[in-house]
Amino acid sequence: MARMAETQSLFGDPDPPPPPPAEPAALYADLVFDRPLEVPYTYSVPASLAGDVAVGKRIIAPLGAKPDRGWCVAVRTEAPDRPCKPIIRVLDPEPLVDGHLLDLTRWMSRYYLCGWGQVLQAVVPAGVRRKAEGPPPRASWLVPTPTDDLPAEPPKLTPRQSEVLEHLRMSPAGMETSALLAAMGCSSSVVDGIVTRGFARKVVRPEAAESPSSPMARAHPLTPEQSEVLSRLEPSLTGDDFAPFLLLGVTGSGKTEVYMSAIEKVVARGRQALVLVPEISLTPQTEARFAERFTSVAVLHSHLSESERQNRWRKVAAGRAQVVIGARSAVFAPAPNLGLIVVDEEHEPSFKQESTPRYHGRDVAVMRASLLRIPAILGSATPSLESWFNAARGVYTRLDLTRRVEDRPLPRVEVLDMRHPPARVPPGRALSDPLVHALKHALRAGGQAILFLNRRGYSPFVVCPGCGETATCRFCDLSLTFHRERNILMCHHCGFHQPPSDECPACRKTTVRYQGLGTEKVHEELQRHLPGAVIRRMDSDTMGKPGSHAQTLEAFRNRLVQVLLGTQMVAKGLDFPGVTLVGVIQADAALHMPDFRASERTFQLLTQVAGRCGRGESPGRVIVQTLNPEHDAVALAARHDFLAFSRGEMEQREMLGYPPFQRMIRIIIRARDEKAADDYASRFAGACRLAHESAEPKRPIKLLGPAVAPVARLNDYHRRHLLILSPDSRHLHSVARAALASCRPDGGAEIAVDVDPGNML
Ligand code: ADP
Ligand code: ZN
């Protein structure tokens, strides 16, 4: 021993003492499961599995009587104070989430009051969970043959093949075959036909390959306003701190251009950027705009096949995508060195998930940016009042784009009062004379039109003139919509349908009347007014097939379609220079919903629809049909005046004590048995009161309800709800958490907790 010490001192510092060779330290793993459980459970790790266990992997372990699959969120050596069961098996060879995503998901489970395991389950796509292992995939690509290389008389293609080819040609460098199939909703035989006729060739590229570099499109020279915004972003893009921005930019002001220039800065530092957009805006056009500027773009949307999603997830995790674009759940994309998060159209309700975990993609994005100490840009022409409030308090830095690019004017919006001539229409008709006149005029001048009506089907109400009864769903407290093409009465919530009958089901005396307007009916009316025009309907009835959405937009872009009539799908994000007329058929449809955001939503929708117009050379014209021309949501949208609208609306919210001035948690309770719903709802309200009273220090709280939910019955469940409001988010959470812990549902009742609810029905 003495000799050894001597030798050590010859070589400088002594080595640390060698580890005790005998017993390896016992190992414990904390697991969370896909259940609404608050805390992780600790298990012991048998020595044989000690080498496999790691944070972020899934592990099978006994939970109650049965083995279940949990996520490992911590590994430690201190023994817990209680005896624990051993784990059974480690599922994943590599962790599926890193430490950062664990932090983010833990925050989510606390903030959204749900299980950490439930969040993790939702964060990692099923395909990734199932195929955590596998050889690096090789992807089949299709490259279109340049037109110059085709024979003078190329072989004939079927119309479907031509359509698909046309889409492929938008990416001269080629597309992954699976992406093309998904985008066009076609079978591989269509593609094979194109290849055998020489219009494209198949190549295999390892997934690792970045989209082959075509010359990168040069950016537009920025407008002075865009440059100003970019220079204010610059220090954060090159710095290392969390910095949230709210970009208020009128429609067509070039927000996307600003995002891309900002992304270039972080990509230049070897970092990645994440761009969240509403699902509806994930069009080939969006993809193409980014693909023109960046060598590797990964798009995550809901139409991807499981294996495709897994491939892209892996590409992102390997840091091979400079830009990740996706809808809500892409906020969890595992980019290893993220430098910027952008949330476009940040006000969109679709960023909020309506099932557990009920998270808001925008808010999670901001939290992720804060954990990573990077900038986040939220952009919109009509910001949510929540974000606006944050900007007003200085939590977010506000940036403005007040003008459209190239000094294009914002479209003139004409508000038509449908209560009086000349706009008044007889019952059952949708289009006023001035709107029809404008349509004819626009088409004659070679323009295109977008018409918006947020209701699909033919007639939303089937009413008996004798007894006044309305046809309602057997399972929901909602009226049935008549769909003429399918000849059914359908519930838009649960899908229940029945054949229509002329006789009133209640009194059996009279013939029912079909009331109200749906897109199907307006389509008919349009065809009568515009014989010869090509009119396409775009709603979830006509756009059921994957790819049909992209196809319709493509046809519209190529001016094969003159009039696009549709629901929300036509309202948002579209950028078509040929559109010279936008018509809103019923501006009031959502104005009187029992929802404190009814005005805000109406204002946003009208502003967005109007913004689809006049994006080309010719100025646009917008016509809004309404029964409430004086309402702020209508009148101020017509003037594109977000500032005035937000001022008035904020005053209202503050007076009424609604968000963003107060934070809100909505508790929804449902049960098959009405009494069970009532009982549990009142017990839960009692538990909230008790939790509030025993809390120290005292903070204000307001409890509204329990009450029958605006939609009293859904999917054959009776529904009650309860709103808890407080200006103090922490107090609000602790009251709800205590009530949840002390008052478990019983008697068949179920509970859903919705923090920062978006849907009030
Ligand atoms: P927004 O997202 O604010 O509605 P976009 O980014 O879609 O606006 O821009 C609207 C249109 O203006 C697009 O066709 C875009 O290519 C074009 N554009 C954006 N910035 C510029 C610029 N600096 N110069 C010329 N055109 C621009
Ligand atoms: Zn129903």
Tab-separated table of N, CA, C and O and ligand atoms in Angstrom, residues 220-223 226 249-260 285 289 344-345 401 405-406 408 573 575 577 611-612 615, ligand 1:
chain	number	residue	atom	x	y	z
A	220	HIS	N	-37.257	38.819	-50.418
A	220	HIS	CA	-37.648	40.140	-50.907
A	220	HIS	C	-36.812	41.148	-50.138
A	220	HIS	O	-36.537	40.941	-48.965
A	221	PRO	N	-36.461	42.269	-50.769
A	221	PRO	CA	-35.895	43.333	-49.927
A	221	PRO	C	-36.979	43.713	-48.918
A	221	PRO	O	-38.144	43.882	-49.305
A	222	LEU	N	-36.604	43.805	-47.663
A	222	LEU	CA	-37.620	44.067	-46.652
A	222	LEU	C	-38.157	45.489	-46.768
A	222	LEU	O	-37.425	46.406	-47.156
A	223	THR	N	-39.399	45.668	-46.429
A	223	THR	CA	-39.959	47.016	-46.373
A	223	THR	C	-39.350	47.699	-45.145
A	223	THR	O	-38.818	47.023	-44.262
A	226	GLN	N	-40.674	46.182	-42.022
A	226	GLN	CA	-40.135	44.844	-41.777
A	226	GLN	C	-38.700	44.936	-41.250
A	226	GLN	O	-38.332	44.221	-40.314
A	249	GLY	N	-49.384	42.495	-36.955
A	249	GLY	CA	-49.178	42.913	-38.338
A	249	GLY	C	-50.452	42.715	-39.132
A	249	GLY	O	-50.992	41.610	-39.162
A	250	VAL	N	-50.925	43.751	-39.783
A	250	VAL	CA	-52.168	43.637	-40.543
A	250	VAL	C	-52.024	42.528	-41.586
A	250	VAL	O	-50.912	42.153	-41.958
A	251	THR	N	-53.159	42.020	-42.053
A	251	THR	CA	-53.112	40.931	-43.030
A	251	THR	C	-52.381	41.402	-44.276
A	251	THR	O	-52.634	42.499	-44.774
A	252	GLY	N	-51.449	40.595	-44.750
A	252	GLY	CA	-50.711	40.954	-45.957
A	252	GLY	C	-49.550	41.900	-45.686
A	252	GLY	O	-48.953	42.457	-46.602
A	253	SER	N	-49.186	42.062	-44.412
A	253	SER	CA	-48.092	42.989	-44.096
A	253	SER	C	-46.732	42.315	-44.205
A	253	SER	O	-45.701	42.960	-44.023
A	254	GLY	N	-46.730	41.005	-44.483
A	254	GLY	CA	-45.453	40.325	-44.663
A	254	GLY	C	-44.873	39.770	-43.377
A	254	GLY	O	-43.666	39.797	-43.159
A	255	LYS	N	-45.742	39.224	-42.525
A	255	LYS	CA	-45.257	38.634	-41.279
A	255	LYS	C	-44.375	37.410	-41.561
A	255	LYS	O	-43.328	37.232	-40.942
A	256	THR	N	-44.822	36.590	-42.524
A	256	THR	CA	-44.067	35.376	-42.818
A	256	THR	C	-42.651	35.712	-43.267
A	256	THR	O	-41.695	35.032	-42.930
A	257	GLU	N	-42.537	36.806	-44.029
A	257	GLU	CA	-41.226	37.268	-44.482
A	257	GLU	C	-40.336	37.622	-43.278
A	257	GLU	O	-39.141	37.318	-43.257
A	258	VAL	N	-40.953	38.235	-42.280
A	258	VAL	CA	-40.205	38.572	-41.061
A	258	VAL	C	-39.771	37.288	-40.337
A	258	VAL	O	-38.620	37.163	-39.913
A	259	TYR	N	-40.690	36.323	-40.242
A	259	TYR	CA	-40.322	35.062	-39.579
A	259	TYR	C	-39.117	34.439	-40.290
A	259	TYR	O	-38.174	33.980	-39.659
A	260	MET	N	-39.185	34.422	-41.621
A	260	MET	CA	-38.125	33.741	-42.365
A	260	MET	C	-36.784	34.453	-42.193
A	260	MET	O	-35.753	33.800	-42.052
A	285	GLN	N	-48.585	25.564	-50.017
A	285	GLN	CA	-48.057	26.904	-50.254
A	285	GLN	C	-47.141	27.348	-49.110
A	285	GLN	O	-46.051	27.874	-49.344
A	289	ARG	N	-43.109	28.014	-49.438
A	289	ARG	CA	-42.456	29.288	-49.121
A	289	ARG	C	-41.227	29.070	-48.259
A	289	ARG	O	-40.193	29.700	-48.464
A	344	ASP	N	-47.513	31.427	-35.514
A	344	ASP	CA	-48.230	32.281	-36.458
A	344	ASP	C	-49.724	32.164	-36.188
A	344	ASP	O	-50.203	31.105	-35.812
A	345	GLU	N	-50.458	33.238	-36.399
A	345	GLU	CA	-51.892	33.291	-36.096
A	345	GLU	C	-52.112	32.832	-34.661
A	345	GLU	O	-52.904	31.951	-34.387
A	401	LEU	N	-46.471	45.858	-37.584
A	401	LEU	CA	-46.435	46.074	-39.030
A	401	LEU	C	-47.802	46.660	-39.368
A	401	LEU	O	-48.809	45.969	-39.304
A	405	VAL	N	-47.568	45.115	-47.701
A	405	VAL	CA	-46.363	45.297	-48.514
A	405	VAL	C	-46.719	45.998	-49.826
A	405	VAL	O	-47.862	45.951	-50.272
A	406	GLU	N	-45.744	46.611	-50.408
A	406	GLU	CA	-45.878	47.322	-51.684
A	406	GLU	C	-47.004	48.340	-51.662
A	406	GLU	O	-47.670	48.578	-52.676
A	408	ARG	N	-49.894	48.202	-50.849
A	408	ARG	CA	-51.238	47.784	-51.250
A	408	ARG	C	-52.205	48.231	-50.161
A	408	ARG	O	-51.910	48.115	-48.984
A	573	GLY	N	-55.489	32.542	-43.671
A	573	GLY	CA	-54.135	32.306	-44.158
A	573	GLY	C	-53.952	32.220	-45.659
A	573	GLY	O	-52.833	32.234	-46.135
A	575	ASP	N	-53.415	33.065	-49.446
A	575	ASP	CA	-52.810	34.217	-50.116
A	575	ASP	C	-52.949	34.022	-51.627
A	575	ASP	O	-52.104	33.426	-52.269
A	577	PRO	N	-53.500	36.064	-55.081
A	577	PRO	CA	-53.524	37.405	-55.672
A	577	PRO	C	-54.746	37.648	-56.556
A	577	PRO	O	-55.128	38.784	-56.785
A	611	GLY	N	-59.080	39.889	-44.943
A	611	GLY	CA	-57.670	39.951	-45.310
A	611	GLY	C	-57.287	39.064	-46.483
A	611	GLY	O	-56.178	39.151	-47.000
A	612	ARG	N	-58.202	38.174	-46.894
A	612	ARG	CA	-57.904	37.312	-48.057
A	612	ARG	C	-57.979	38.104	-49.349
A	612	ARG	O	-57.699	37.590	-50.424
A	615	ARG	N	-54.832	40.942	-52.460
A	615	ARG	CA	-53.426	40.636	-52.234
A	615	ARG	C	-52.635	40.694	-53.531
A	615	ARG	O	-51.444	40.405	-53.539
B	1	ADP	P1	-49.004	38.103	-43.733
B	1	ADP	O1	-48.483	36.800	-43.167
B	1	ADP	O2	-48.655	39.279	-42.864
B	1	ADP	O3	-50.449	38.074	-44.120
B	1	ADP	P2	-47.318	37.430	-45.930
B	1	ADP	O4	-46.037	37.184	-45.259
B	1	ADP	O5	-48.136	36.284	-46.381
B	1	ADP	O6	-48.212	38.401	-45.056
B	1	ADP	O7	-47.010	38.398	-47.161
B	1	ADP	C1	-48.023	38.768	-48.070
B	1	ADP	C2	-47.453	38.770	-49.477
B	1	ADP	O8	-46.478	39.793	-49.619
B	1	ADP	C3	-46.752	37.488	-49.847
B	1	ADP	O9	-47.101	37.142	-51.153
B	1	ADP	C4	-45.262	37.821	-49.728
B	1	ADP	O10	-44.496	37.049	-50.614
B	1	ADP	C5	-45.249	39.288	-50.096
B	1	ADP	N1	-44.165	40.022	-49.431
B	1	ADP	C6	-43.803	39.932	-48.136
B	1	ADP	N2	-42.797	40.784	-47.856
B	1	ADP	C7	-42.509	41.434	-48.997
B	1	ADP	C8	-41.561	42.458	-49.366
B	1	ADP	N3	-40.718	42.959	-48.473
B	1	ADP	N4	-41.576	42.874	-50.643
B	1	ADP	C9	-42.436	42.357	-51.536
B	1	ADP	N5	-43.350	41.413	-51.267
B	1	ADP	C10	-43.400	40.948	-50.010
